CSV table of N, CA and C in Angstrom, one decimal:
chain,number,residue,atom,x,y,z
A,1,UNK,N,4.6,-21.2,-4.5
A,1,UNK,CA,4.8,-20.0,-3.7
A,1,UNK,C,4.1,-20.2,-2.4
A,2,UNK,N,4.9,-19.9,-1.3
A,2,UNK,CA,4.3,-19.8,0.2
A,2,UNK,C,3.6,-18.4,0.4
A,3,UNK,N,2.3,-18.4,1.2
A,3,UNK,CA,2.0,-17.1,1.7
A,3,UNK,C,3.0,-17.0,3.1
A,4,UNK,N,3.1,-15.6,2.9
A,4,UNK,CA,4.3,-14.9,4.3
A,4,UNK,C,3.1,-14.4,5.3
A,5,UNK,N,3.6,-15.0,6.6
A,5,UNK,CA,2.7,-14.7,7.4
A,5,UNK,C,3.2,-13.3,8.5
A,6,UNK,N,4.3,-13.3,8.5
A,6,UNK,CA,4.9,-12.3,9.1
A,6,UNK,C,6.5,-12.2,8.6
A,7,UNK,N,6.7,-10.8,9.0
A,7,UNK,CA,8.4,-11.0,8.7
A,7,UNK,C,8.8,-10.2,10.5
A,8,UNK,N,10.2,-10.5,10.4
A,8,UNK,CA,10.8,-10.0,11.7
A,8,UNK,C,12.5,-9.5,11.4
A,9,UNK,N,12.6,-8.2,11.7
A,9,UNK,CA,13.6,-7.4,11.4
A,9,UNK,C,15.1,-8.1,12.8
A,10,UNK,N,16.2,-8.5,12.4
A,10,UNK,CA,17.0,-9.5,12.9
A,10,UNK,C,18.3,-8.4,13.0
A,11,UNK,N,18.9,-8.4,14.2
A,11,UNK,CA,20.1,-7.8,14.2
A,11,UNK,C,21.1,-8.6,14.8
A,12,UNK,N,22.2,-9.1,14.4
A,12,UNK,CA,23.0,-10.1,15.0
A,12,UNK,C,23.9,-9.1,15.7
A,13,UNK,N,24.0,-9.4,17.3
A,13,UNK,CA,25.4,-8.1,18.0
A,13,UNK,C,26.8,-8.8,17.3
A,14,UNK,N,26.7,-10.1,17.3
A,14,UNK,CA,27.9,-10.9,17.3
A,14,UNK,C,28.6,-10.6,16.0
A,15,UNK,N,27.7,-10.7,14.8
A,15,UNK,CA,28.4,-10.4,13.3
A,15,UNK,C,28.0,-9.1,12.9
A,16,UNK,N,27.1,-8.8,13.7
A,16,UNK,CA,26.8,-7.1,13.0
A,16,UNK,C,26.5,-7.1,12.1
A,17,UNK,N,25.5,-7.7,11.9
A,17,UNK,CA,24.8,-7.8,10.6
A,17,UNK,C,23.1,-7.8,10.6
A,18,UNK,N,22.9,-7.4,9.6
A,18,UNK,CA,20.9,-7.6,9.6
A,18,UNK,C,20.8,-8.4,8.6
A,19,UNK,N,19.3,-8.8,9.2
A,19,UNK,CA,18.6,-10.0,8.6
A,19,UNK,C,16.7,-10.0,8.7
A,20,UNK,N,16.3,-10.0,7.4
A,20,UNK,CA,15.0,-9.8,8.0
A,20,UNK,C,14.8,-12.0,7.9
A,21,UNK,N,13.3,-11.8,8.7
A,21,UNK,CA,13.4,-13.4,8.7
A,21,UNK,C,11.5,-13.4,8.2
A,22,UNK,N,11.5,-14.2,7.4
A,22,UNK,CA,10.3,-14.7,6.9
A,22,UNK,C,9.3,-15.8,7.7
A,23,UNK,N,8.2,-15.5,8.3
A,23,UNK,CA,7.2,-17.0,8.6
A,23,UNK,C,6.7,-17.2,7.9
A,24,UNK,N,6.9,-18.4,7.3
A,24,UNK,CA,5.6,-18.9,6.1
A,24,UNK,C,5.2,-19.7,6.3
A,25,UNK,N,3.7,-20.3,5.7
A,25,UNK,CA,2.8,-21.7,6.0
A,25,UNK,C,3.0,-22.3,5.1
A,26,UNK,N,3.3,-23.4,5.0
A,26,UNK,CA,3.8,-24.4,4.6
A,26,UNK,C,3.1,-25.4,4.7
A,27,UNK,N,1.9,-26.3,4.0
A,27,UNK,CA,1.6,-27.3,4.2
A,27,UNK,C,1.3,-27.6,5.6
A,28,UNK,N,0.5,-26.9,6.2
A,28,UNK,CA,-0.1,-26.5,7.5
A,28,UNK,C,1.2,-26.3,8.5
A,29,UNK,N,2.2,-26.5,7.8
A,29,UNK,CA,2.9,-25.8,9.5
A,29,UNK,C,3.6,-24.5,8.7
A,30,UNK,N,4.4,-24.1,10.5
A,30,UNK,CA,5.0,-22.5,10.2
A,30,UNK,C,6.5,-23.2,9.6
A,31,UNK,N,6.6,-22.3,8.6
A,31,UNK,CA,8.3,-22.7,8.3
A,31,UNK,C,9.4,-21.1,8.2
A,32,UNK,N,10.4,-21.2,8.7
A,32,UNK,CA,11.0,-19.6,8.7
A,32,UNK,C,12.1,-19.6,7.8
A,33,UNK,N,12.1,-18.5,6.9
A,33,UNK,CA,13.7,-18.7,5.8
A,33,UNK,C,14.5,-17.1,6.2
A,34,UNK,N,15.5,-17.2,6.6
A,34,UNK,CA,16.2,-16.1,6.8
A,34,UNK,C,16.7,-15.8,5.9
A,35,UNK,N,16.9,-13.6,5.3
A,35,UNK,CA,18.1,-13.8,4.5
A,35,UNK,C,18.7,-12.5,4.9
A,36,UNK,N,19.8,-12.4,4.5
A,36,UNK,CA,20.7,-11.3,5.3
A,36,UNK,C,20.4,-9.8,4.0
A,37,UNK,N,20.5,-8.7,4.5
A,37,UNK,CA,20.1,-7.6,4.1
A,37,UNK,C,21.3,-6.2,4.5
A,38,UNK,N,21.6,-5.5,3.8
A,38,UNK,CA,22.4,-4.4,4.0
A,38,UNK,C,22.5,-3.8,5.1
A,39,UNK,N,21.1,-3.0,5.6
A,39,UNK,CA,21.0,-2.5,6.8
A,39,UNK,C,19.6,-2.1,7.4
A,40,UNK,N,19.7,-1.5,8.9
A,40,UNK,CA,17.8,-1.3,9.1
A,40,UNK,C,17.3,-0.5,7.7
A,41,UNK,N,17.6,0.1,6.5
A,41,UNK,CA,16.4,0.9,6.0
A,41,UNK,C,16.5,-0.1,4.7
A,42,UNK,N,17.0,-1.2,4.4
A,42,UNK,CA,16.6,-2.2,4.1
A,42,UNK,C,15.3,-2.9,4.5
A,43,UNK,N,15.8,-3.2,5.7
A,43,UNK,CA,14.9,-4.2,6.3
A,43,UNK,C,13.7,-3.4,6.5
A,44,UNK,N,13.6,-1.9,7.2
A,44,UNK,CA,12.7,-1.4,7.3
A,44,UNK,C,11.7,-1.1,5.7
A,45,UNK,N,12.3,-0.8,4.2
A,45,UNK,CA,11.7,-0.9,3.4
A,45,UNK,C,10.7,-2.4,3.2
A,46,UNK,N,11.4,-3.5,3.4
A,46,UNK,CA,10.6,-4.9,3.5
A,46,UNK,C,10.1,-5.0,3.8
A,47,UNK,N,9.8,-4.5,5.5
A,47,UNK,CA,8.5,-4.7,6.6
A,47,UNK,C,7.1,-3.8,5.7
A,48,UNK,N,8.0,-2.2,5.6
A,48,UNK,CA,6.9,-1.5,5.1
A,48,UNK,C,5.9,-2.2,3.4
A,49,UNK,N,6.7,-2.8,2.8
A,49,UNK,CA,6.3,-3.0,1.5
A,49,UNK,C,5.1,-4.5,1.9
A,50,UNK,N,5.6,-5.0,3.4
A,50,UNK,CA,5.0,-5.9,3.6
A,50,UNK,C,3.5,-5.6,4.3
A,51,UNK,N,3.5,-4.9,4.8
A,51,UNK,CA,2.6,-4.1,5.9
A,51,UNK,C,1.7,-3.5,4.6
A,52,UNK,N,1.8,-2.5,3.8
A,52,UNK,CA,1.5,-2.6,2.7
A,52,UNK,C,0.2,-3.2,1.9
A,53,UNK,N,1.1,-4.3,1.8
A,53,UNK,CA,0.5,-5.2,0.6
A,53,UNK,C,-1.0,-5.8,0.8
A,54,UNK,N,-1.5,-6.5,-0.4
A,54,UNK,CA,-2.6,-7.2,0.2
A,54,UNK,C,-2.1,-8.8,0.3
A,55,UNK,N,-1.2,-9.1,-0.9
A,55,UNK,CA,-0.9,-10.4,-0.5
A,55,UNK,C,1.0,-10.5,-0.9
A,56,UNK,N,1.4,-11.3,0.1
A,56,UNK,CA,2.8,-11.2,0.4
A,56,UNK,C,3.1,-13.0,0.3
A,57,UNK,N,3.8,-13.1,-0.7
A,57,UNK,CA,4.7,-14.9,-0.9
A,57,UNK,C,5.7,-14.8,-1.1
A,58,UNK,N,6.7,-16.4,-1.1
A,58,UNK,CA,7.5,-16.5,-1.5
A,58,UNK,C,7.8,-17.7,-1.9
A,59,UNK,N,8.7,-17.7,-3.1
A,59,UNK,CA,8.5,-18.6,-4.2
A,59,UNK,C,10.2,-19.5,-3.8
A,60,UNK,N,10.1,-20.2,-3.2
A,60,UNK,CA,11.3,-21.2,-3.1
A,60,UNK,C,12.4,-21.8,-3.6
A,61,UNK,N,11.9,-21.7,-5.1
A,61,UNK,CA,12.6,-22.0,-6.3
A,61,UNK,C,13.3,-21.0,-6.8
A,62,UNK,N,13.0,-19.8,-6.5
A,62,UNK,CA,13.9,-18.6,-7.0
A,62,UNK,C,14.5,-18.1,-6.1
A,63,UNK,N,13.9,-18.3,-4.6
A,63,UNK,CA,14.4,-17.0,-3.5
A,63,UNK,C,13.8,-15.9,-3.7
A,64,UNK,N,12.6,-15.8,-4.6
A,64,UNK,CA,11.7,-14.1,-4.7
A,64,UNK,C,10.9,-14.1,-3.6
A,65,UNK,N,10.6,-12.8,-3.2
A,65,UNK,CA,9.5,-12.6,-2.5
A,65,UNK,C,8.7,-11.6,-3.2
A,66,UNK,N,7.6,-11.4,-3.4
A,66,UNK,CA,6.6,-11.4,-4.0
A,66,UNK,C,5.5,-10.1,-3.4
A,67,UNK,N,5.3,-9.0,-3.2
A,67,UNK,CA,4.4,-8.6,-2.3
A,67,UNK,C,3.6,-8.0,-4.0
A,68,UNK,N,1.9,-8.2,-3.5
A,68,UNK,CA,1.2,-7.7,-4.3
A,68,UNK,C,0.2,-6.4,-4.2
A,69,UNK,N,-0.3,-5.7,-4.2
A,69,UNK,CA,-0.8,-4.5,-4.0
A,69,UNK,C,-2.5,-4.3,-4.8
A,70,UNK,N,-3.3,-3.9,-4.1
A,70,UNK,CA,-4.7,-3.6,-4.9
A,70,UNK,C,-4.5,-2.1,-5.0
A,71,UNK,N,-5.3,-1.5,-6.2
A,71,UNK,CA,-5.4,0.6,-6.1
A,71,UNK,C,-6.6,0.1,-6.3
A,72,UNK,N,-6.8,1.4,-6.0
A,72,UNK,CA,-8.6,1.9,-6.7
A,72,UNK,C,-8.3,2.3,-7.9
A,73,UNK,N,-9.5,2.3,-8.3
A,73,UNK,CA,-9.8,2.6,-10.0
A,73,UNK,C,-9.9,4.2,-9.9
A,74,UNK,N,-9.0,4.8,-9.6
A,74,UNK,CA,-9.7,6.2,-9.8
A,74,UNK,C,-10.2,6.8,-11.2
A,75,UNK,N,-10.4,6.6,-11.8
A,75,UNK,CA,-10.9,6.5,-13.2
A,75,UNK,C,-12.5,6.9,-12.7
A,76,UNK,N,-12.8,5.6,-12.3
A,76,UNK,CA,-14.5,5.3,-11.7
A,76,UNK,C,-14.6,6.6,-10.7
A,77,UNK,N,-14.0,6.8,-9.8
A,77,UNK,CA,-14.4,7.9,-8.5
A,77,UNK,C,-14.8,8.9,-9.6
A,78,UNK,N,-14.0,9.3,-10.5
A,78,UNK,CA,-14.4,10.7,-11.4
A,78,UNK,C,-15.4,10.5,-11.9
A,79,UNK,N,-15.6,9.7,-12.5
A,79,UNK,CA,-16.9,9.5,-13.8
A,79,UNK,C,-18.1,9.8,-12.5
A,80,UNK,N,-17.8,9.4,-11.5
A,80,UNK,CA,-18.7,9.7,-10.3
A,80,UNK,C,-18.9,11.0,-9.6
A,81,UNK,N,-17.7,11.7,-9.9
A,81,UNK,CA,-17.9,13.2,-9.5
A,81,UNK,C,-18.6,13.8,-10.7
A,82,UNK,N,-18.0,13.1,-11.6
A,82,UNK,CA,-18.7,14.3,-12.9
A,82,UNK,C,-20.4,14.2,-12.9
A,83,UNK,N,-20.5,13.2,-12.4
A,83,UNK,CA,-22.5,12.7,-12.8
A,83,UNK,C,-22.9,13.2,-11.7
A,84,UNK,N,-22.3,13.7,-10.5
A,84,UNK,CA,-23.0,14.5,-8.8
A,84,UNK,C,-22.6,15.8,-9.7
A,85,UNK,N,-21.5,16.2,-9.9
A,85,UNK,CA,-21.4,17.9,-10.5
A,85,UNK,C,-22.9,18.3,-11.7
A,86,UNK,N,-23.2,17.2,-12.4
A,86,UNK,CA,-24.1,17.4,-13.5
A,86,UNK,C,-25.5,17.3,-12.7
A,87,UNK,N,-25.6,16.5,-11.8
A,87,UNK,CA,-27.1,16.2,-11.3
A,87,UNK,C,-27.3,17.6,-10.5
A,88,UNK,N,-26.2,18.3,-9.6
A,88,UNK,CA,-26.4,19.2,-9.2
A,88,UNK,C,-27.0,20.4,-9.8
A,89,UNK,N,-26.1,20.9,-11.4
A,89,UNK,CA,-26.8,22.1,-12.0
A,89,UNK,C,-27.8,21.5,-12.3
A,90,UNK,N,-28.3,20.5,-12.6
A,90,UNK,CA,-30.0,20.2,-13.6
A,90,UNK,C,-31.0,20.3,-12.5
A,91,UNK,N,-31.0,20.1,-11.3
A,91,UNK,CA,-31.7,20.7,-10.1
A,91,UNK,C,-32.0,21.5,-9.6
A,92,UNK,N,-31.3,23.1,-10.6
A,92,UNK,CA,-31.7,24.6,-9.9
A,92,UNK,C,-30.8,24.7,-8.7
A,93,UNK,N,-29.6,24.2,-8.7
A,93,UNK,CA,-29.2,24.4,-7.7
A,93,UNK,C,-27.7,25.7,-8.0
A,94,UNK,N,-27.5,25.7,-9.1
A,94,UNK,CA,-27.6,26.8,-10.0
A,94,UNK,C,-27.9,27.2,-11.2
A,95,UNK,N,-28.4,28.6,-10.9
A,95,UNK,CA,-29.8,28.5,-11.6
A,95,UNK,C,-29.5,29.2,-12.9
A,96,UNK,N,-29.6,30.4,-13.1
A,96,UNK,CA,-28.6,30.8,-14.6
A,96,UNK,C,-27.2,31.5,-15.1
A,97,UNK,N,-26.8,31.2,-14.1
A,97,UNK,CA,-26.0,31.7,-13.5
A,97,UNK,C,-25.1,32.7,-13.9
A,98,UNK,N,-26.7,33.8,-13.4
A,98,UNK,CA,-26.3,34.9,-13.2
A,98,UNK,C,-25.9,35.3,-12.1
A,99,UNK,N,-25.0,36.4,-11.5
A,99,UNK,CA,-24.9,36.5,-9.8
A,99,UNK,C,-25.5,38.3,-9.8
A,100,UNK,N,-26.0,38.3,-8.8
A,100,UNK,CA,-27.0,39.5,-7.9
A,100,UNK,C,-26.0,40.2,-7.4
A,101,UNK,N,-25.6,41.3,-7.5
A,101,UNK,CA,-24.4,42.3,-6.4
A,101,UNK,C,-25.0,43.2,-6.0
A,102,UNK,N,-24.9,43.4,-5.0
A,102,UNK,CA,-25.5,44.5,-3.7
A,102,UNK,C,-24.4,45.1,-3.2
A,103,UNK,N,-24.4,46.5,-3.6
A,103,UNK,CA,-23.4,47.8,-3.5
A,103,UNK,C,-23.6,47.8,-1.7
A,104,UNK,N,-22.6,48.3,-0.9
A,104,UNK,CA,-22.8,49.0,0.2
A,104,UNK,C,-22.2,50.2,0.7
A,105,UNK,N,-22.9,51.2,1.0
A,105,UNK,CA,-22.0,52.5,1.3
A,105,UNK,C,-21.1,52.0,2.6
A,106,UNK,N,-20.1,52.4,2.6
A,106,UNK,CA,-19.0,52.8,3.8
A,106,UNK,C,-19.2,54.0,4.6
């Protein structure tokens, strides 16, 4: 598999056709593989999936290209809110919670 170093959205006037074009590194040099694509919101989905990604290849032997993605664990962020929500009541920061109402004449 090649890492993709860039891609470039290709419009031919002559055949009217699109093409996104791949730069990849190759054994220290730049190598480019073109492939032809439906239309701009083709090509525009590739760029963005590429722009995207954390790591973007392509595997030669198949013709795939490859884009990979990291998330967060949001799992973890909550387990993290829940233990700030709990440190908060155990500090009186509410306290029995009861609530105080103060009437006002009009």
């Amino acid at each position: 598999m090649l890492p993709i170093q860039g891609l470039k959205c290709i419009y031919d006037t002559t055949g009217r056709g699109w093409s996104i074009e791949l730069v990849l590194k190759a054994e220290g040099e730049v190598a480019l593989r073109r492939f032809d694509v439906d239309g701009p919101d083709d090509a525009e989905m590739l760029i963005e999936a590429f722009e995207d990604s954390s790591v973007s290849v392509f595997d030669p032997e198949t013709g795939e290209i490859v884009f990979g993605y990291e998330y967060l664990d949001l799992d973890d962020d909550e387990d993290d809110l829940a233990e700030t929500e709990e440190d908060d009541s155990e500090d009186g920061s509410e306290e029995d919670g009861s609530e105080e109402h103060v009437k006002t004449k009009s």
